Amino acid sequence: MTIGKLSKKTGLSAYTIRYYEKKGLIKVARDAAGRRVFDEADVEWIRFIQRLKDTGMLLRDINRYSKLRYQGDSTVEERMKILEEHRKYVLAEQEKWANNMKHLNEKIQIYREMFMS
Amino acid sequence: MTIGKLSKKTGLSAYTIRYYEKKGLIKVARDAAGRRVFDEADVEWIRFIQRLKDTGMLLRDINRYSKLRYQGDSTVEERMKILEEHRKYVLAEQEKWANNMKHLNEKIQIYREMFMS
DNA sequence: GCTTGACTTAGACTATAGTCTAAGCAGTAT
DNA sequence: ATACTGCTTAGACTATAGTCTAAGTCAAGC
């Protein structure tokens, strides 16, 4: 699969995919002509990167995880620890969002009363 | 209250508070010597800005809201609409976070099984 | 055999949101 | 009076994450 196909599959722009490769987040195979070649495993890995990004992990930290992943199964424990640490962060964020949502609802309610009366 | 006190109260740096003023998010009174003077109403407003920011609203959009707010009660309806729109966004984000959390837990579980066995 | 379209590179540019510096002024403490 | 602290300004600088351009290569269809 070419970078264009992968871009369509993942929703990342080709620019961004190249940028992720340059940063070290993904390692990419090449064909005889020097063009990037991707497979389904790359798609899965990109999707996981997107999840980490969506939950506020910085590329810097995703990169740390990525380096371990490319080192193979011996790094499973360390990767698990990173994810467990990140899980704590996500839980805290969810709490923050819930709290902010509560206040947002209250504010809207106040406005609604002001506007109705 | 000076900018230093407000900074301590809100957790924003003095730099950031000045930056928010420059951007138009907050309007600030001055004393005879030209120094910024804040009151409790400013603290409340900053705290609300922080909530909007924490829920992913861009300064650009917070600014739009701010301009209406400084125009007085006649803009209540419009502000309410902005908040209701933003509320939808926050709900969608919460769903995304919940979904990502689910996958994160699954991944951790897989690692845990790999590590334990 | 030429055009078209997708690919390649390095490096410049953008957006967002700060963060800091330099030079200077105001008010308080010794 | 002098030193100290906290404030003032404009504008330069930083971090993060892309986004795009220029110049060129390659393979397929006509």
mmCIF file of C-alpha atoms (C1' of nucleotides) in Angstrom:
data_model
loop_
_atom_site.group_PDB
_atom_site.id
_atom_site.type_symbol
_atom_site.label_atom_id
_atom_site.label_comp_id
_atom_site.label_asym_id
_atom_site.label_seq_id
_atom_site.Cartn_x
_atom_site.Cartn_y
_atom_site.Cartn_z
ATOM 1 C CA MET A 1 0.000 0.000 0.000
ATOM 2 C CA THR A 2 1.322 3.478 -0.901
ATOM 3 C CA ILE A 3 1.329 6.533 1.339
ATOM 4 C CA GLY A 4 -1.754 7.866 -0.467
ATOM 5 C CA LYS A 5 -3.763 4.742 0.331
ATOM 6 C CA LEU A 6 -2.614 4.757 3.933
ATOM 7 C CA SER A 7 -3.562 8.420 4.167
ATOM 8 C CA LYS A 8 -7.107 7.603 3.047
ATOM 9 C CA LYS A 9 -7.337 4.639 5.397
ATOM 10 C CA THR A 10 -6.186 6.475 8.492
ATOM 11 C CA GLY A 11 -7.311 10.024 7.826
ATOM 12 C CA LEU A 12 -3.758 11.303 8.373
ATOM 13 C CA SER A 13 -2.338 13.443 5.568
ATOM 14 C CA ALA A 14 0.628 12.069 3.633
ATOM 15 C CA TYR A 15 2.604 15.007 5.080
ATOM 16 C CA THR A 16 1.777 13.867 8.576
ATOM 17 C CA ILE A 17 2.696 10.251 7.880
ATOM 18 C CA ARG A 18 6.093 11.342 6.538
ATOM 19 C CA TYR A 19 6.466 13.595 9.566
ATOM 20 C CA TYR A 20 5.734 10.660 11.894
ATOM 21 C CA GLU A 21 8.362 8.601 10.102
ATOM 22 C CA LYS A 22 10.897 11.419 10.363
ATOM 23 C CA LYS A 23 10.159 11.666 14.089
ATOM 24 C CA GLY A 24 10.670 7.927 14.517
ATOM 25 C CA LEU A 25 7.097 6.972 15.429
ATOM 26 C CA ILE A 26 6.845 4.595 12.511
ATOM 27 C CA LYS A 27 9.424 2.604 10.585
ATOM 28 C CA VAL A 28 8.555 2.279 6.921
ATOM 29 C CA ALA A 29 9.616 -0.244 4.256
ATOM 30 C CA ARG A 30 10.526 0.973 0.741
ATOM 31 C CA ASP A 31 10.049 -0.506 -2.728
ATOM 32 C CA ALA A 32 12.761 -0.697 -5.419
ATOM 33 C CA ALA A 33 11.977 2.869 -6.499
ATOM 34 C CA GLY A 34 12.376 4.249 -2.972
ATOM 35 C CA ARG A 35 8.664 4.718 -2.352
ATOM 36 C CA ARG A 36 7.145 3.949 1.023
ATOM 37 C CA VAL A 37 5.267 0.657 1.304
ATOM 38 C CA PHE A 38 2.761 -0.027 4.096
ATOM 39 C CA ASP A 39 0.825 -3.111 5.192
ATOM 40 C CA GLU A 40 -2.132 -3.814 7.491
ATOM 41 C CA ALA A 41 0.145 -4.014 10.516
ATOM 42 C CA ASP A 42 1.207 -0.416 9.813
ATOM 43 C CA VAL A 43 -2.444 0.610 9.610
ATOM 44 C CA GLU A 44 -3.094 -0.928 13.024
ATOM 45 C CA TRP A 45 -0.066 0.744 14.511
ATOM 46 C CA ILE A 46 -1.060 4.152 13.081
ATOM 47 C CA ARG A 47 -4.549 3.699 14.523
ATOM 48 C CA PHE A 48 -3.073 3.005 17.930
ATOM 49 C CA ILE A 49 -0.871 6.089 17.644
ATOM 50 C CA GLN A 50 -4.018 8.080 16.851
ATOM 51 C CA ARG A 51 -5.669 6.809 20.015
ATOM 52 C CA LEU A 52 -2.706 7.792 22.128
ATOM 53 C CA LYS A 53 -2.651 11.205 20.464
ATOM 54 C CA ASP A 54 -6.388 11.657 20.930
ATOM 55 C CA THR A 55 -5.951 11.036 24.634
ATOM 56 C CA GLY A 56 -3.365 13.767 24.924
ATOM 57 C CA MET A 57 -0.114 11.801 24.705
ATOM 58 C CA LEU A 58 2.627 13.936 23.159
ATOM 59 C CA LEU A 59 4.439 12.641 20.067
ATOM 60 C CA ARG A 60 7.583 12.714 22.181
ATOM 61 C CA ASP A 61 6.078 10.118 24.533
ATOM 62 C CA ILE A 62 4.445 8.104 21.771
ATOM 63 C CA ASN A 63 7.914 7.939 20.298
ATOM 64 C CA ARG A 64 9.321 6.508 23.505
ATOM 65 C CA TYR A 65 6.650 3.812 23.349
ATOM 66 C CA SER A 66 7.304 3.231 19.661
ATOM 67 C CA LYS A 67 11.021 2.649 20.187
ATOM 68 C CA LEU A 68 10.229 -0.058 22.739
ATOM 69 C CA ARG A 69 7.654 -1.626 20.452
ATOM 70 C CA TYR A 70 10.138 -1.930 17.612
ATOM 71 C CA GLN A 71 12.561 -3.620 20.013
ATOM 72 C CA GLY A 72 10.213 -6.593 20.276
ATOM 73 C CA ASP A 73 8.500 -8.658 22.962
ATOM 74 C CA SER A 74 11.185 -8.169 25.585
ATOM 75 C CA THR A 75 9.846 -4.662 26.159
ATOM 76 C CA VAL A 76 6.255 -5.693 26.857
ATOM 77 C CA GLU A 77 6.493 -5.030 30.582
ATOM 78 C CA GLU A 78 7.860 -1.535 30.099
ATOM 79 C CA ARG A 79 5.238 -0.710 27.485
ATOM 80 C CA MET A 80 2.515 -1.976 29.788
ATOM 81 C CA LYS A 81 3.798 0.378 32.480
ATOM 82 C CA ILE A 82 3.679 3.340 30.087
ATOM 83 C CA LEU A 83 0.090 2.483 29.172
ATOM 84 C CA GLU A 84 -0.931 2.036 32.796
ATOM 85 C CA GLU A 85 0.600 5.404 33.610
ATOM 86 C CA HIS A 86 -1.225 6.949 30.685
ATOM 87 C CA ARG A 87 -4.441 5.276 31.816
ATOM 88 C CA LYS A 88 -4.230 7.217 35.077
ATOM 89 C CA TYR A 89 -3.849 10.416 33.106
ATOM 90 C CA VAL A 90 -6.854 9.609 30.924
ATOM 91 C CA LEU A 91 -8.983 8.878 34.000
ATOM 92 C CA ALA A 92 -8.030 12.249 35.496
ATOM 93 C CA GLU A 93 -8.846 13.979 32.204
ATOM 94 C CA GLN A 94 -12.231 12.287 32.035
ATOM 95 C CA GLU A 95 -12.966 13.548 35.512
ATOM 96 C CA LYS A 96 -11.963 17.055 34.499
ATOM 97 C CA TRP A 97 -14.209 16.949 31.434
ATOM 98 C CA ALA A 98 -17.128 15.685 33.489
ATOM 99 C CA ASN A 99 -16.610 18.464 36.002
ATOM 100 C CA ASN A 100 -16.373 21.116 33.316
ATOM 101 C CA MET A 101 -19.479 19.723 31.649
ATOM 102 C CA LYS A 102 -21.358 20.098 34.926
ATOM 103 C CA HIS A 103 -20.394 23.767 35.161
ATOM 104 C CA LEU A 104 -21.178 24.340 31.512
ATOM 105 C CA ASN A 105 -24.660 22.931 32.036
ATOM 106 C CA GLU A 106 -25.181 25.164 35.048
ATOM 107 C CA LYS A 107 -24.108 28.220 33.072
ATOM 108 C CA ILE A 108 -26.435 27.347 30.220
ATOM 109 C CA GLN A 109 -29.262 26.890 32.726
ATOM 110 C CA ILE A 110 -28.628 30.355 34.170
ATOM 111 C CA TYR A 111 -28.667 31.890 30.699
ATOM 112 C CA ARG A 112 -31.809 29.983 29.822
ATOM 113 C CA GLU A 113 -33.563 31.422 32.850
ATOM 114 C CA MET A 114 -32.305 34.924 32.062
ATOM 115 C CA PHE A 115 -33.456 34.636 28.488
ATOM 116 C CA MET A 116 -36.841 33.108 29.278
ATOM 117 C CA SER A 117 -37.786 35.592 31.980
ATOM 118 C CA MET B 1 -5.613 43.004 43.215
ATOM 119 C CA THR B 2 -2.377 43.106 41.150
ATOM 120 C CA ILE B 3 -1.466 40.799 38.299
ATOM 121 C CA GLY B 4 0.804 38.809 40.621
ATOM 122 C CA LYS B 5 -2.037 38.092 43.039
ATOM 123 C CA LEU B 6 -4.376 37.143 40.218
ATOM 124 C CA SER B 7 -1.694 34.852 38.829
ATOM 125 C CA LYS B 8 -1.491 33.019 42.161
ATOM 126 C CA LYS B 9 -5.276 32.816 42.454
ATOM 127 C CA THR B 10 -5.869 31.428 38.997
ATOM 128 C CA GLY B 11 -2.696 29.499 38.286
ATOM 129 C CA LEU B 12 -2.155 31.449 35.070
ATOM 130 C CA SER B 13 1.240 33.110 34.686
ATOM 131 C CA ALA B 14 1.343 36.915 34.606
ATOM 132 C CA TYR B 15 2.610 36.539 31.031
ATOM 133 C CA THR B 16 -0.490 34.601 30.108
ATOM 134 C CA ILE B 17 -2.832 37.081 31.760
ATOM 135 C CA ARG B 18 -1.234 39.940 29.816
ATOM 136 C CA TYR B 19 -1.460 37.830 26.682
ATOM 137 C CA TYR B 20 -5.178 37.240 27.286
ATOM 138 C CA GLU B 21 -5.678 40.968 27.701
ATOM 139 C CA LYS B 22 -3.762 41.693 24.503
ATOM 140 C CA LYS B 23 -5.948 39.143 22.693
ATOM 141 C CA GLY B 24 -9.093 40.808 24.021
ATOM 142 C CA LEU B 25 -10.310 37.958 26.246
ATOM 143 C CA ILE B 26 -10.261 40.168 29.320
ATOM 144 C CA LYS B 27 -10.635 43.900 29.792
ATOM 145 C CA VAL B 28 -8.509 45.217 32.628
ATOM 146 C CA ALA B 29 -8.759 48.361 34.765
ATOM 147 C CA ARG B 30 -5.597 50.355 35.635
ATOM 148 C CA ASP B 31 -4.496 52.324 38.687
ATOM 149 C CA ALA B 32 -2.988 55.836 38.617
ATOM 150 C CA ALA B 33 0.464 54.365 37.927
ATOM 151 C CA GLY B 34 -0.742 52.362 34.931
ATOM 152 C CA ARG B 35 -0.689 49.004 36.696
ATOM 153 C CA ARG B 36 -3.411 46.425 36.097
ATOM 154 C CA VAL B 37 -6.075 46.157 38.801
ATOM 155 C CA PHE B 38 -8.308 43.082 39.121
ATOM 156 C CA ASP B 39 -11.316 42.260 41.284
ATOM 157 C CA GLU B 40 -13.248 39.106 42.191
ATOM 158 C CA ALA B 41 -15.400 39.404 39.074
ATOM 159 C CA ASP B 42 -12.223 39.168 36.990
ATOM 160 C CA VAL B 43 -11.200 36.051 38.926
ATOM 161 C CA GLU B 44 -14.554 34.434 38.151
ATOM 162 C CA TRP B 45 -14.299 35.355 34.488
ATOM 163 C CA ILE B 46 -10.757 33.969 34.224
ATOM 164 C CA ARG B 47 -11.931 30.742 35.867
ATOM 165 C CA PHE B 48 -14.676 30.437 33.288
ATOM 166 C CA ILE B 49 -12.188 31.057 30.487
ATOM 167 C CA GLN B 50 -10.063 28.266 31.951
ATOM 168 C CA ARG B 51 -13.033 25.889 31.816
ATOM 169 C CA LEU B 52 -13.712 26.736 28.196
ATOM 170 C CA LYS B 53 -10.028 26.276 27.396
ATOM 171 C CA ASP B 54 -9.876 22.982 29.281
ATOM 172 C CA THR B 55 -12.737 21.711 27.173
ATOM 173 C CA GLY B 56 -10.915 22.493 23.962
ATOM 174 C CA MET B 57 -12.367 25.867 23.013
ATOM 175 C CA LEU B 58 -9.821 27.907 21.075
ATOM 176 C CA LEU B 59 -8.867 31.371 22.372
ATOM 177 C CA ARG B 60 -10.270 32.704 19.115
ATOM 178 C CA ASP B 61 -13.732 31.382 20.040
ATOM 179 C CA ILE B 62 -13.452 32.289 23.689
ATOM 180 C CA ASN B 63 -12.728 35.782 22.422
ATOM 181 C CA ARG B 64 -15.923 35.808 20.402
ATOM 182 C CA TYR B 65 -17.822 34.870 23.571
ATOM 183 C CA SER B 66 -15.917 37.469 25.580
ATOM 184 C CA LYS B 67 -16.805 40.292 23.201
ATOM 185 C CA LEU B 68 -20.500 39.448 23.613
ATOM 186 C CA ARG B 69 -20.176 39.218 27.370
ATOM 187 C CA TYR B 70 -18.647 42.692 27.592
ATOM 188 C CA GLN B 71 -21.539 44.003 25.529
ATOM 189 C CA GLY B 72 -23.944 43.229 28.368
ATOM 190 C CA ASP B 73 -27.192 41.368 28.952
ATOM 191 C CA SER B 74 -28.564 41.928 25.469
ATOM 192 C CA THR B 75 -26.197 39.226 24.197
ATOM 193 C CA VAL B 76 -27.336 36.518 26.608
ATOM 194 C CA GLU B 77 -29.219 34.571 23.973
ATOM 195 C CA GLU B 78 -26.288 34.506 21.597
ATOM 196 C CA ARG B 79 -23.900 33.483 24.361
ATOM 197 C CA MET B 80 -26.282 30.724 25.383
ATOM 198 C CA LYS B 81 -26.225 29.421 21.835
ATOM 199 C CA ILE B 82 -22.423 29.382 21.787
ATOM 200 C CA LEU B 83 -22.380 27.413 25.021
ATOM 201 C CA GLU B 84 -25.020 24.973 23.801
ATOM 202 C CA GLU B 85 -22.994 24.418 20.657
ATOM 203 C CA HIS B 86 -19.887 23.898 22.721
ATOM 204 C CA ARG B 87 -21.792 21.502 24.962
ATOM 205 C CA LYS B 88 -22.406 19.241 21.980
ATOM 206 C CA TYR B 89 -18.705 19.290 21.225
ATOM 207 C CA VAL B 90 -17.837 18.405 24.818
ATOM 208 C CA LEU B 91 -20.288 15.488 24.775
ATOM 209 C CA ALA B 92 -18.692 14.141 21.596
ATOM 210 C CA GLU B 93 -15.245 14.507 23.142
ATOM 211 C CA GLN B 94 -16.321 12.658 26.267
ATOM 212 C CA GLU B 95 -17.546 9.830 24.090
ATOM 213 C CA LYS B 96 -14.237 9.744 22.255
ATOM 214 C CA TRP B 97 -12.300 9.629 25.513
ATOM 215 C CA ALA B 98 -14.495 6.819 26.826
ATOM 216 C CA ASN B 99 -13.970 4.860 23.634
ATOM 217 C CA ASN B 100 -10.222 5.375 23.704
ATOM 218 C CA MET B 101 -10.145 4.362 27.344
ATOM 219 C CA LYS B 102 -11.882 1.118 26.467
ATOM 220 C CA HIS B 103 -9.236 0.291 23.860
ATOM 221 C CA LEU B 104 -6.455 1.319 26.186
ATOM 222 C CA ASN B 105 -7.771 -1.080 28.819
ATOM 223 C CA GLU B 106 -7.961 -3.879 26.275
ATOM 224 C CA LYS B 107 -4.369 -3.235 25.203
ATOM 225 C CA ILE B 108 -3.165 -3.228 28.779
ATOM 226 C CA GLN B 109 -5.021 -6.486 29.371
ATOM 227 C CA ILE B 110 -3.297 -8.102 26.386
ATOM 228 C CA TYR B 111 0.101 -6.976 27.644
ATOM 229 C CA ARG B 112 -0.730 -8.196 31.120
ATOM 230 C CA GLU B 113 -1.512 -11.643 29.757
ATOM 231 C CA MET B 114 1.665 -11.651 27.651
ATOM 232 C CA PHE B 115 3.741 -10.598 30.626
ATOM 233 C CA MET B 116 2.165 -12.997 33.093
ATOM 234 C CA SER B 117 2.383 -16.061 30.889
ATOM 235 C "C1'" DG C 1 7.720 7.977 -26.365
ATOM 236 C "C1'" DC C 2 5.103 11.227 -23.885
ATOM 237 C "C1'" DT C 3 1.819 12.787 -20.491
ATOM 238 C "C1'" DT C 4 -0.207 12.146 -16.044
ATOM 239 C "C1'" DG C 5 -0.356 11.376 -11.372
ATOM 240 C "C1'" DA C 6 1.612 9.766 -7.348
ATOM 241 C "C1'" DC C 7 5.561 9.525 -5.319
ATOM 242 C "C1'" DT C 8 10.566 11.395 -3.430
ATOM 243 C "C1'" DT C 9 13.589 14.991 -0.598
ATOM 244 C "C1'" DA C 10 15.081 19.003 2.342
ATOM 245 C "C1'" DG C 11 13.751 22.682 4.252
ATOM 246 C "C1'" DA C 12 10.677 26.749 4.768
ATOM 247 C "C1'" DC C 13 6.338 28.201 6.566
ATOM 248 C "C1'" DT C 14 2.051 28.229 9.565
ATOM 249 C "C1'" DA C 15 -1.054 28.146 13.683
ATOM 250 C "C1'" DT C 16 -1.785 28.071 18.491
ATOM 251 C "C1'" DA C 17 -0.578 29.417 22.842
ATOM 252 C "C1'" DG C 18 2.265 30.977 25.415
ATOM 253 C "C1'" DT C 19 7.091 32.544 27.532
ATOM 254 C "C1'" DC C 20 10.672 35.527 28.163
ATOM 255 C "C1'" DT C 21 13.842 39.676 27.770
ATOM 256 C "C1'" DA C 22 15.348 44.440 28.035
ATOM 257 C "C1'" DA C 23 14.799 48.746 29.660
ATOM 258 C "C1'" DG C 24 12.484 51.367 32.670
ATOM 259 C "C1'" DC C 25 9.111 53.155 36.415
ATOM 260 C "C1'" DA C 26 6.519 53.143 41.093
ATOM 261 C "C1'" DG C 27 6.105 52.269 45.901
ATOM 262 C "C1'" DT C 28 7.975 50.334 50.183
ATOM 263 C "C1'" DA C 29 11.707 49.068 53.715
ATOM 264 C "C1'" DT C 30 16.007 50.267 55.708
ATOM 265 C "C1'" DA D 1 18.712 58.272 49.503
ATOM 266 C "C1'" DT D 2 19.174 53.721 48.000
ATOM 267 C "C1'" DA D 3 18.005 49.134 47.249
ATOM 268 C "C1'" DC D 4 14.481 45.860 46.371
ATOM 269 C "C1'" DT D 5 10.390 44.062 44.444
ATOM 270 C "C1'" DG D 6 6.824 44.063 41.387
ATOM 271 C "C1'" DC D 7 4.996 46.221 37.915
ATOM 272 C "C1'" DT D 8 5.088 48.394 32.701
ATOM 273 C "C1'" DT D 9 5.958 47.866 27.342
ATOM 274 C "C1'" DA D 10 7.109 45.988 22.655
ATOM 275 C "C1'" DG D 11 8.722 42.564 20.493
ATOM 276 C "C1'" DA D 12 11.608 38.352 20.104
ATOM 277 C "C1'" DC D 13 11.675 33.526 21.057
ATOM 278 C "C1'" DT D 14 9.889 28.713 22.051
ATOM 279 C "C1'" DA D 15 7.271 24.305 21.686
ATOM 280 C "C1'" DT D 16 4.148 21.327 19.395
ATOM 281 C "C1'" DA D 17 2.386 19.505 15.434
ATOM 282 C "C1'" DG D 18 1.856 19.759 11.324
ATOM 283 C "C1'" DT D 19 1.592 21.785 6.234
ATOM 284 C "C1'" DC D 20 3.402 23.052 2.065
ATOM 285 C "C1'" DT D 21 6.769 24.054 -1.818
ATOM 286 C "C1'" DA D 22 10.274 23.189 -5.275
ATOM 287 C "C1'" DA D 23 12.586 20.275 -7.951
ATOM 288 C "C1'" DG D 24 12.870 15.931 -9.380
ATOM 289 C "C1'" DT D 25 11.830 10.506 -10.109
ATOM 290 C "C1'" DC D 26 9.094 6.664 -11.612
ATOM 291 C "C1'" DA D 27 5.441 3.622 -13.685
ATOM 292 C "C1'" DA D 28 1.202 3.163 -16.338
ATOM 293 C "C1'" DG D 29 -1.967 4.364 -19.960
ATOM 294 C "C1'" DC D 30 -2.558 6.191 -24.517
#
